[in-house]
Every structure is written in C-alpha cells, then in structure tokens.
Short mmCIF file of C-alpha atoms in Angstrom, two decimals:
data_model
loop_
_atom_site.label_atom_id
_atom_site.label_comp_id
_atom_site.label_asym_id
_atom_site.label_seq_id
_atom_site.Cartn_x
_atom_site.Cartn_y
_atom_site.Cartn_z
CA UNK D 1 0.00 0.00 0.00
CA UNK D 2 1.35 3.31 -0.85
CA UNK D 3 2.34 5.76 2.13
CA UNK D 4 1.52 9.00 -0.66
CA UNK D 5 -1.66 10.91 0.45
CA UNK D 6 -2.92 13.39 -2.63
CA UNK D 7 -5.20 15.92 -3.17
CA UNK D 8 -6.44 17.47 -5.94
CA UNK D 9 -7.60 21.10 -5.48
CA UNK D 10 -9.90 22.01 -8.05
CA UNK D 11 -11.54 18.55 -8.79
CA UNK D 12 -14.77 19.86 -10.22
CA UNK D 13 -13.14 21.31 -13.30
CA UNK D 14 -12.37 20.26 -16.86
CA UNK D 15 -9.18 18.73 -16.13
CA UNK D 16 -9.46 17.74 -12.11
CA UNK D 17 -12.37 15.52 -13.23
CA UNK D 18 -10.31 13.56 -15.31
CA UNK D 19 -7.55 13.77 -13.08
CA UNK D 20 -9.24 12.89 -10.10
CA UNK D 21 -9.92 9.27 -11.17
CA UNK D 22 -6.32 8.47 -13.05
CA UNK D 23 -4.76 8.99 -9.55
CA UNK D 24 -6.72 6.60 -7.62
CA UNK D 25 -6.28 4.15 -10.10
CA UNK D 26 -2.41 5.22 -9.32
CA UNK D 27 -2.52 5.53 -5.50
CA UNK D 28 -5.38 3.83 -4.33
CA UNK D 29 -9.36 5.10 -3.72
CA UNK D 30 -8.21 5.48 0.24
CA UNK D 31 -5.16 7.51 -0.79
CA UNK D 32 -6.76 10.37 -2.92
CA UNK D 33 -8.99 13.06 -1.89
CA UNK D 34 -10.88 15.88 -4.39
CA UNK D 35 -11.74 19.25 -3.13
CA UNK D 36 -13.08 21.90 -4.66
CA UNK D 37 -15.38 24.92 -3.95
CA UNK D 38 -17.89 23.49 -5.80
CA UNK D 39 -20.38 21.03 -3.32
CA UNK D 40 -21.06 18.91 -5.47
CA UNK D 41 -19.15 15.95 -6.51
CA UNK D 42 -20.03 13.46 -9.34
CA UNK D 43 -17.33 11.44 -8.80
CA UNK D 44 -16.33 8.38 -6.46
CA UNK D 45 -14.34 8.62 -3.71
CA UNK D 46 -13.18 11.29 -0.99
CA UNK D 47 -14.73 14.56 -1.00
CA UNK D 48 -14.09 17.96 0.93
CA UNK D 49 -15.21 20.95 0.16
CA UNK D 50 -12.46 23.91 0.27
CA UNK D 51 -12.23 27.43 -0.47
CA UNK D 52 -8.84 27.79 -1.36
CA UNK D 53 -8.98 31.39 -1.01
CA UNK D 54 -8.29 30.36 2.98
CA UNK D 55 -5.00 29.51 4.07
CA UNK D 56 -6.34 28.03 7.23
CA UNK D 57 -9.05 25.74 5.03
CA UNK D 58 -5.67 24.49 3.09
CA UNK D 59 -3.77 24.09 6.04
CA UNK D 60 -6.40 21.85 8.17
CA UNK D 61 -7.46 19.59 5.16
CA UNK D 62 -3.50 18.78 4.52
CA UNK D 63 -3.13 17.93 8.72
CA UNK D 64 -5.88 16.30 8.50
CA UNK D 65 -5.69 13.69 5.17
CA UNK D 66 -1.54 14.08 5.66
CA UNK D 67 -1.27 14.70 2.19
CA UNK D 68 2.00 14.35 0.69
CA UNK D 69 1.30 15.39 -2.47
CA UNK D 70 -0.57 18.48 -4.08
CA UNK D 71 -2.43 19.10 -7.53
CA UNK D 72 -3.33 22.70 -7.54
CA UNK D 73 -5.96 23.29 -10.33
CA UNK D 74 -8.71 25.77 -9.19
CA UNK D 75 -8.39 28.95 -11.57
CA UNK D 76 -10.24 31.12 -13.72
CA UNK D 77 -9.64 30.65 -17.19
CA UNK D 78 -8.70 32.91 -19.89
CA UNK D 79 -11.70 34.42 -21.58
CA UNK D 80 -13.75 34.22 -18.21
CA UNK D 81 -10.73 36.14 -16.90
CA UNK D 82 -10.68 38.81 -19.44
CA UNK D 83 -14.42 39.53 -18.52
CA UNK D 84 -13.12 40.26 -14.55
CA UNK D 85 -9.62 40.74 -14.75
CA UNK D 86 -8.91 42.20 -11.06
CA UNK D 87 -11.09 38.94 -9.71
CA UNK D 88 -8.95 36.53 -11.55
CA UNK D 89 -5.90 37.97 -10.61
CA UNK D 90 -7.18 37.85 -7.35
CA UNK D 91 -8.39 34.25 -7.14
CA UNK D 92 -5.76 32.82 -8.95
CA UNK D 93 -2.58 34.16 -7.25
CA UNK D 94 -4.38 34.50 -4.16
CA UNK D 95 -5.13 30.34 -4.28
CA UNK D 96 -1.40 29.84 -5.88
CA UNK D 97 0.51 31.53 -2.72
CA UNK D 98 -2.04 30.12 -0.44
CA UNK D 99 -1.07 26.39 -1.62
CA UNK D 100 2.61 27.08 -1.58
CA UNK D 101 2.73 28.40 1.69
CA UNK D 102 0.67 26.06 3.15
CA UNK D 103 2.74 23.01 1.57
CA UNK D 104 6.05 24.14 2.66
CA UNK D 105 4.44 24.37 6.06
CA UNK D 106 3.27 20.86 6.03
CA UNK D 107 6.11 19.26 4.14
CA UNK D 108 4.27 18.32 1.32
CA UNK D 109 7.22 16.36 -1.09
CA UNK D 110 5.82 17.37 -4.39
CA UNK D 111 2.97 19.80 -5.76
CA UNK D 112 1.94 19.92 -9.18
CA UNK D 113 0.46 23.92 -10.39
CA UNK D 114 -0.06 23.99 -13.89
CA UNK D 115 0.85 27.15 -16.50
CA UNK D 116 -0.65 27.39 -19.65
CA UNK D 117 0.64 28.99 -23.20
CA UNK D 118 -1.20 32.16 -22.33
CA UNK D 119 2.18 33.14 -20.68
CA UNK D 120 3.36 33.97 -24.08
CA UNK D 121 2.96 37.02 -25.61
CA UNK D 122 3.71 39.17 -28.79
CA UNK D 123 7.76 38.96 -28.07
CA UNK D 124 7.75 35.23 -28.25
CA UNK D 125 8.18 33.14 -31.92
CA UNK D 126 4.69 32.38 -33.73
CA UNK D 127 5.94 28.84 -34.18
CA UNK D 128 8.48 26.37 -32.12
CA UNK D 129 7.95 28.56 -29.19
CA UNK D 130 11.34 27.33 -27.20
CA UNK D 131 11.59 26.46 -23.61
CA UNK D 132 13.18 30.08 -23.04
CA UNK D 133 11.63 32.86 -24.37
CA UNK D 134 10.30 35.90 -23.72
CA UNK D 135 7.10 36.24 -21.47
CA UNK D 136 5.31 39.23 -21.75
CA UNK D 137 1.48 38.29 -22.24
CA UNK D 138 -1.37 40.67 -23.16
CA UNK D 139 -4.09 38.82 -21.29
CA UNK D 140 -4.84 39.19 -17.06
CA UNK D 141 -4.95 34.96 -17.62
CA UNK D 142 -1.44 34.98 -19.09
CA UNK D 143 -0.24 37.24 -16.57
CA UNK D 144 -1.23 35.45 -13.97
CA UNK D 145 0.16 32.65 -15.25
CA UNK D 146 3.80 34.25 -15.87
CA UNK D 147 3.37 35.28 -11.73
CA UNK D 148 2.65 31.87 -11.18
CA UNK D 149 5.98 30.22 -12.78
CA UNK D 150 8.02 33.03 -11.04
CA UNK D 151 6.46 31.90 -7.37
CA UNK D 152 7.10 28.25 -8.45
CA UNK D 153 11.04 28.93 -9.49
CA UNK D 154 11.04 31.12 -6.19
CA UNK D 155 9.43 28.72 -3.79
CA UNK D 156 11.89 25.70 -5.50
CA UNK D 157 15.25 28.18 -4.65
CA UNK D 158 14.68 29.19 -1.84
CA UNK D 159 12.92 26.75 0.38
CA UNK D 160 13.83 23.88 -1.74
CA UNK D 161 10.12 22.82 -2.62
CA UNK D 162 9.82 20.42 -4.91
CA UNK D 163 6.96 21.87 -7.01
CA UNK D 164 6.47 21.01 -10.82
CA UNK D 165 4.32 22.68 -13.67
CA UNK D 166 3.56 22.32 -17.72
CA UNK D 167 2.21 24.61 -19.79
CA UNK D 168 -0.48 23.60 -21.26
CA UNK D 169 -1.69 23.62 -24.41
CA UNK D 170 -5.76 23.92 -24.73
CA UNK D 171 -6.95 21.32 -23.63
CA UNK D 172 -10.16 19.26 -25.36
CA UNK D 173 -11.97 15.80 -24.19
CA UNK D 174 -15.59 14.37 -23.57
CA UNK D 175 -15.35 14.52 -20.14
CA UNK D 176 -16.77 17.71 -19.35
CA UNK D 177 -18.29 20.66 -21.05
CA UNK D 178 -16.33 23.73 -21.96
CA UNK D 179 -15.27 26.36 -18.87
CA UNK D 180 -14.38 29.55 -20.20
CA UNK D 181 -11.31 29.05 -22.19
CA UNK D 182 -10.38 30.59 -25.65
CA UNK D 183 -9.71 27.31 -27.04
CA UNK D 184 -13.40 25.55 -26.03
CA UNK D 185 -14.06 25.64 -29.11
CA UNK D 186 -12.61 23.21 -30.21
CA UNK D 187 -14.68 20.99 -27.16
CA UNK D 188 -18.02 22.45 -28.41
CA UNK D 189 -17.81 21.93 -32.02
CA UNK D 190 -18.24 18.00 -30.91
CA UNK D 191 -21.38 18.63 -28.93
CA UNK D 192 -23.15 20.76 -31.94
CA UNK D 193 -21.50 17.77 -34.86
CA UNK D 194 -22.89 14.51 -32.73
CA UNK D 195 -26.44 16.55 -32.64
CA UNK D 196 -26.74 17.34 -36.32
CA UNK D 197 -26.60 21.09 -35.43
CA UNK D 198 -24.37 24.03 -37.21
CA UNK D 199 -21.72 25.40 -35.22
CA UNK D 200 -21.02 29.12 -35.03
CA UNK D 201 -17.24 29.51 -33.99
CA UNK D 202 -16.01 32.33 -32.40
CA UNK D 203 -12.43 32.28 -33.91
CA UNK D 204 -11.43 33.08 -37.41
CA UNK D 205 -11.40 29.88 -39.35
CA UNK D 206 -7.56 30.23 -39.75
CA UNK D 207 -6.57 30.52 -36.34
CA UNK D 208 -3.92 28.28 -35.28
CA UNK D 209 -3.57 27.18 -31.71
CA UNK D 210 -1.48 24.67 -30.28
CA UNK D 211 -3.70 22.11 -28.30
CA UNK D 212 -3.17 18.66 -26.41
CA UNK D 213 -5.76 15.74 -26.08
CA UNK D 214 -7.21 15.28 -22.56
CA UNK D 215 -5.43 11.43 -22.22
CA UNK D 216 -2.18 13.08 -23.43
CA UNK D 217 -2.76 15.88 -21.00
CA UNK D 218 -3.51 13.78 -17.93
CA UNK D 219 -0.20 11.15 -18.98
CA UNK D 220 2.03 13.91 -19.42
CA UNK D 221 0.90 15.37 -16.03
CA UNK D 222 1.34 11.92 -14.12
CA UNK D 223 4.75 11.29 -16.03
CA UNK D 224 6.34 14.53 -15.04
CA UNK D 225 4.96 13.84 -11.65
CA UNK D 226 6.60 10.41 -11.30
CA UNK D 227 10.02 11.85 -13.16
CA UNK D 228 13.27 11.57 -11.16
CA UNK D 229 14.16 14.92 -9.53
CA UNK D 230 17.51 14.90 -11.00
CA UNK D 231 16.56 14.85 -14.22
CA UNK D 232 14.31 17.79 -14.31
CA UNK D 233 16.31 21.08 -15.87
CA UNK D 234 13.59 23.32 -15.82
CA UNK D 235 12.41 25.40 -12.62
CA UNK D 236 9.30 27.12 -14.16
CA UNK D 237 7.23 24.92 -16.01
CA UNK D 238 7.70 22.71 -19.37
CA UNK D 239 7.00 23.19 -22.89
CA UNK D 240 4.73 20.23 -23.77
CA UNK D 241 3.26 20.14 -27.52
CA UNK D 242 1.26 18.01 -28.85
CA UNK D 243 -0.81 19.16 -32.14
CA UNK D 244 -1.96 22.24 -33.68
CA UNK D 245 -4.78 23.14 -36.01
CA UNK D 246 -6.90 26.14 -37.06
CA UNK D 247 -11.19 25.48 -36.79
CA UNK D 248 -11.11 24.84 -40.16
CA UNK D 249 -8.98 22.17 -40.18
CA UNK D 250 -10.82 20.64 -37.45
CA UNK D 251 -14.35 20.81 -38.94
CA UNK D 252 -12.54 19.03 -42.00
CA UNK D 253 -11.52 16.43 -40.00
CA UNK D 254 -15.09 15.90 -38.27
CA UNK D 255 -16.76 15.99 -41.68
CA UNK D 256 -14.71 12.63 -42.57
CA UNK D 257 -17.38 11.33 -40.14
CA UNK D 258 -20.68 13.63 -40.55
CA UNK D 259 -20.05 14.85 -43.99
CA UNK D 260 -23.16 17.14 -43.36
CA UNK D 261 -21.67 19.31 -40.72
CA UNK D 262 -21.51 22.96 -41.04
CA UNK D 263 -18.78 25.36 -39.81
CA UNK D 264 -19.49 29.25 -39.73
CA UNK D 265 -17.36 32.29 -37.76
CA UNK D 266 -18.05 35.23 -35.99
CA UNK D 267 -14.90 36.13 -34.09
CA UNK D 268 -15.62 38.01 -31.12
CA UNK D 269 -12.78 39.61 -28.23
CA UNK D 270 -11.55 35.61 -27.82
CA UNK D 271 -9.68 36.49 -31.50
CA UNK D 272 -7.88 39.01 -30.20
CA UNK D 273 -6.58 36.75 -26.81
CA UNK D 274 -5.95 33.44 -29.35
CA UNK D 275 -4.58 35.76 -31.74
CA UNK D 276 -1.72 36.27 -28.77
CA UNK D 277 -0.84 32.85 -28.69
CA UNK D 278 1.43 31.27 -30.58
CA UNK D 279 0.42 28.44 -32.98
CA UNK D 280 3.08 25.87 -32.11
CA UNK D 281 5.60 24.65 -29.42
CA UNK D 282 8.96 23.69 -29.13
CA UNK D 283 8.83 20.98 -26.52
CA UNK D 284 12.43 19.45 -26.58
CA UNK D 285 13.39 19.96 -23.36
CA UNK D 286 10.33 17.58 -21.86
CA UNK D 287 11.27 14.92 -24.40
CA UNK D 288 14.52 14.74 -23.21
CA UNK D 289 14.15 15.15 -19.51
CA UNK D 290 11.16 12.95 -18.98
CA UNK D 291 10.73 11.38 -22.31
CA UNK D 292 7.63 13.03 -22.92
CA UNK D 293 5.48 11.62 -25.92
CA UNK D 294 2.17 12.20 -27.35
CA UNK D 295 -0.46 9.88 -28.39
CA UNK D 296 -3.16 11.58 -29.98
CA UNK D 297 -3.11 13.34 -33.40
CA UNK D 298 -5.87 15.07 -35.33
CA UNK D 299 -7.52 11.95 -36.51
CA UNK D 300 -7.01 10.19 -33.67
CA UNK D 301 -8.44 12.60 -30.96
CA UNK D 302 -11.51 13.20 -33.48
CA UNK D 303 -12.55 9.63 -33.75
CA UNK D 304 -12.29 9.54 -30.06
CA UNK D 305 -14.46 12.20 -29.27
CA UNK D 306 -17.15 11.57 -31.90
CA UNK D 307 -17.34 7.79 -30.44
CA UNK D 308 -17.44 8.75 -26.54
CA UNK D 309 -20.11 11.88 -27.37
CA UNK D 310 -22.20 9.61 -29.61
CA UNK D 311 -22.26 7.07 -27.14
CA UNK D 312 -23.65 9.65 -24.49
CA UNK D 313 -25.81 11.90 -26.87
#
C-alpha cells in the first residue's frame, strides 16, 4: 500500500475531473482526496469541500488527510478572466501563494500547479515557441500565469520545494463541457456535430492554436509527476506540444465522419486573446528530460471524441 496521500484542489473542473480518477487508479481510492469549492461531486471517492482562497481551510485539510502530495488546479480561465480581470488575478494568485505556503508548512514532497501557453505574448516566436523565451502576455490569464511560474522557481530556490508545472496547451476531451477558455471551441464543435446542429465559432477559421488531447494531458501530467528529480532542468514549467490546427482544419476532420456538418465564424474579443498565442511549441526539453510523448493526433483525438459523445448523446 502506498504511504503517498494526494489531493487534488480544483476537482470539479475540466481537467481535475479527469484527473481525479487516473490517480486513484495510481494511488489507491483510500489515498486520494478531491476538493473543490464546488459542493457537489459526481465522482467516487473522498470529498471535501475547500475554499482555497483560505490559508487556514488548506492548512487543516492537509493535517488532517496528511497529504504528501498536491495538484493545484482551481483557476479562472482565460476568456472568463478577461471579462473580470482584477477577480482573476485575485483568485488565482491569491489560491497559488495560499497552496505554496501552506505546503512548505506541512512538508508536502511534491505539488503539481499547472501554466498554460497564455504566458506567451507578442515577443515570443509564432511557431516552435522554445523552452526560453520571452514572457510578456497581453491577457490578465497569461499574466497570472507568468506570476505563477516566477512563485514556483522562487518557492523551489529558496525553500527547496519540490513543485512542478507544464504549460499547457488547450486542452479538449468528452469529459466535461467547456469552462471559459479561448480554445473551447474546439470541445463544443463536438457537442453541436454529434447533434446534427451548425456550429457558429467564435475564432477566425484560420486561427492556429497549439492544443493537447485530454489522455495526453492527464499522462504527461502523471509522467512529469513520477520523473526523477535529478533529471528535471527546468524550474518554471515545461514546454509540452502536442498538435496544432486552425477550426477549419478541425471541422474538416469531423466531416470525414458527418459529412453534413456545417462550420461558420463570428470572431468576437476571444480572436484578439488566441490571436496572442502562438500556434506551435517547441517541446524538446520535456522529451529529453522525462521522455515526454504524445499519443493523440488530429484523426485520432476526433474519432475519439465523436465515439465517446455519440455514445452519451
């Protein structure tokens, strides 16, 4: 039986939800525990509710589970944050410093806080975006995000803090319904396809984003997780690629399935925030320090979705 005690904060969302499960099948039902703001829980398992706004919430549920280990996912997400920038920043740093502290308190051994590509901004490459670049982003999402990697690198100097973190890509699966991201659309377009209906995009049909397929996401997080200390060179948080395509592309790719389905755009203010993101990334330095790999491409992670959504519709 395995002495690790985790908890995922944040187990309501897109990602935590998907998460959630893949570590109890890792550690053990007993061994896991989901929290989230949010009081209601669809999955199985450990529950608490936790406002991780609180320092002294944080600190009580880690006494009391003795968790060793920390996935921090609560945050508001990029176009939700554009809507209330002052909020997010609020929430999300607020929640980020309030985890850190509280870990280093309790001796957690490893916390996982993820980053996203929204730290990159109109100084960094449109394509191959390196490990090292510049990070000046024109959203309050990728801002907070930047803030985020600096507390990480600072809280892994200085109090030695063994805290990890990948940028992610957008993100798309079946498991949950899109949560206020610039790149849901690429999650939605399934629901509309698998019920006959047009979709209306809110992107340019040429817009090309990087994005990473919800198994790849959830592998890549649990092999970075499980990676030797030693042989992680980065203190921020890793490049991790997987594919990229434009909406276009994509409703091409679901038409080799429902030839009838229709694709029209009306960008609104998400353009300009995707429009700020690069379209691909350079993610050598993951494949060499933890052997990361994806899985999915285009076809691949289309056929998936149309046969999980089809199954539920």
């Amino acid at each position: 039986m395995s002495t690790e005690r985790i908890l995922v904060i944040g187990a309501n969302g897109q990602i935590g939800k998907v998460l959630f499960p893949a570590l109890q099948e890792l550690w053990g039902k007993d061994n896991v525990t989901a929290a989230d703001i949010r009081p209601v829980f669809d999955g199985e398992g450990i529950f608490e509710v936790l406002d991780a706004t609180e320092p002294k919430a944080i600190y009580a549920l880690l006494s009391r589970h003795k968790i060793t280990q920390v996935y921090h996912l609560a945050a508001i997400l990029s176009a939700k944050a554009e809507e209330n920038p002052l909020s997010s920043w609020e929430i999300n740093t607020r929640t980020l410093l309030n985890v850190l502290e509280t870990g280093r308190e309790c001796k957690v051994s490893k916390l996982f806080i993820p980053s996203s590509i929204a730290v990159f901004g109109p100084s960094a490459p449109r394509t191959k975006v390196p490990q090292n670049t510049f990070l000046d982003p024109s959203t309050a999402y990728g801002i907070s995000k930047v803030a985020t990697e600096t507390w990480i690198a600072y809280y892994r100097r200085k109090y030695n803090l063994d805290v990890r973190s990948i940028r992610y890509p957008g993100v798309l699966g079946y498991q949950s319904m899109p949560g206020g991201g610039t790149t849901d659309y690429a999650v939605d377009i399934f629901y509309k396809a698998v019920k006959g209906e047009q979709y209306t995009c809110f992107l340019e049909k040429d817009t090309r984003l990087p994005m990473i397929y919800m198994n790849d996401a959830i592998r890549a997080t649990l092999e970075l997780m499980q990676a030797s200390p030693e042989n992680l060179s980065v203190d921020m948080a890793y490049n991790v690629a997987s594919l990229s395509f434009t909406p276009e592309e994509l409703g091409t790719a679901i038409r080799k399935y429902i030839p009838a389905f229709q694709i029209t755009y009306v960008p609104d203010y998400r353009q300009t925030i995707a429009h700020s993101w690069p379209e691909s990334i350079d993610d050598s330095v993951a494949q060499k320090d933890w052997g990361w790999q994806p899985k999915f491409g285009l076809d691949e992670v289309v056929r998936d979705m149309l046969e999980h959504l089809s199954n539920h519709s």
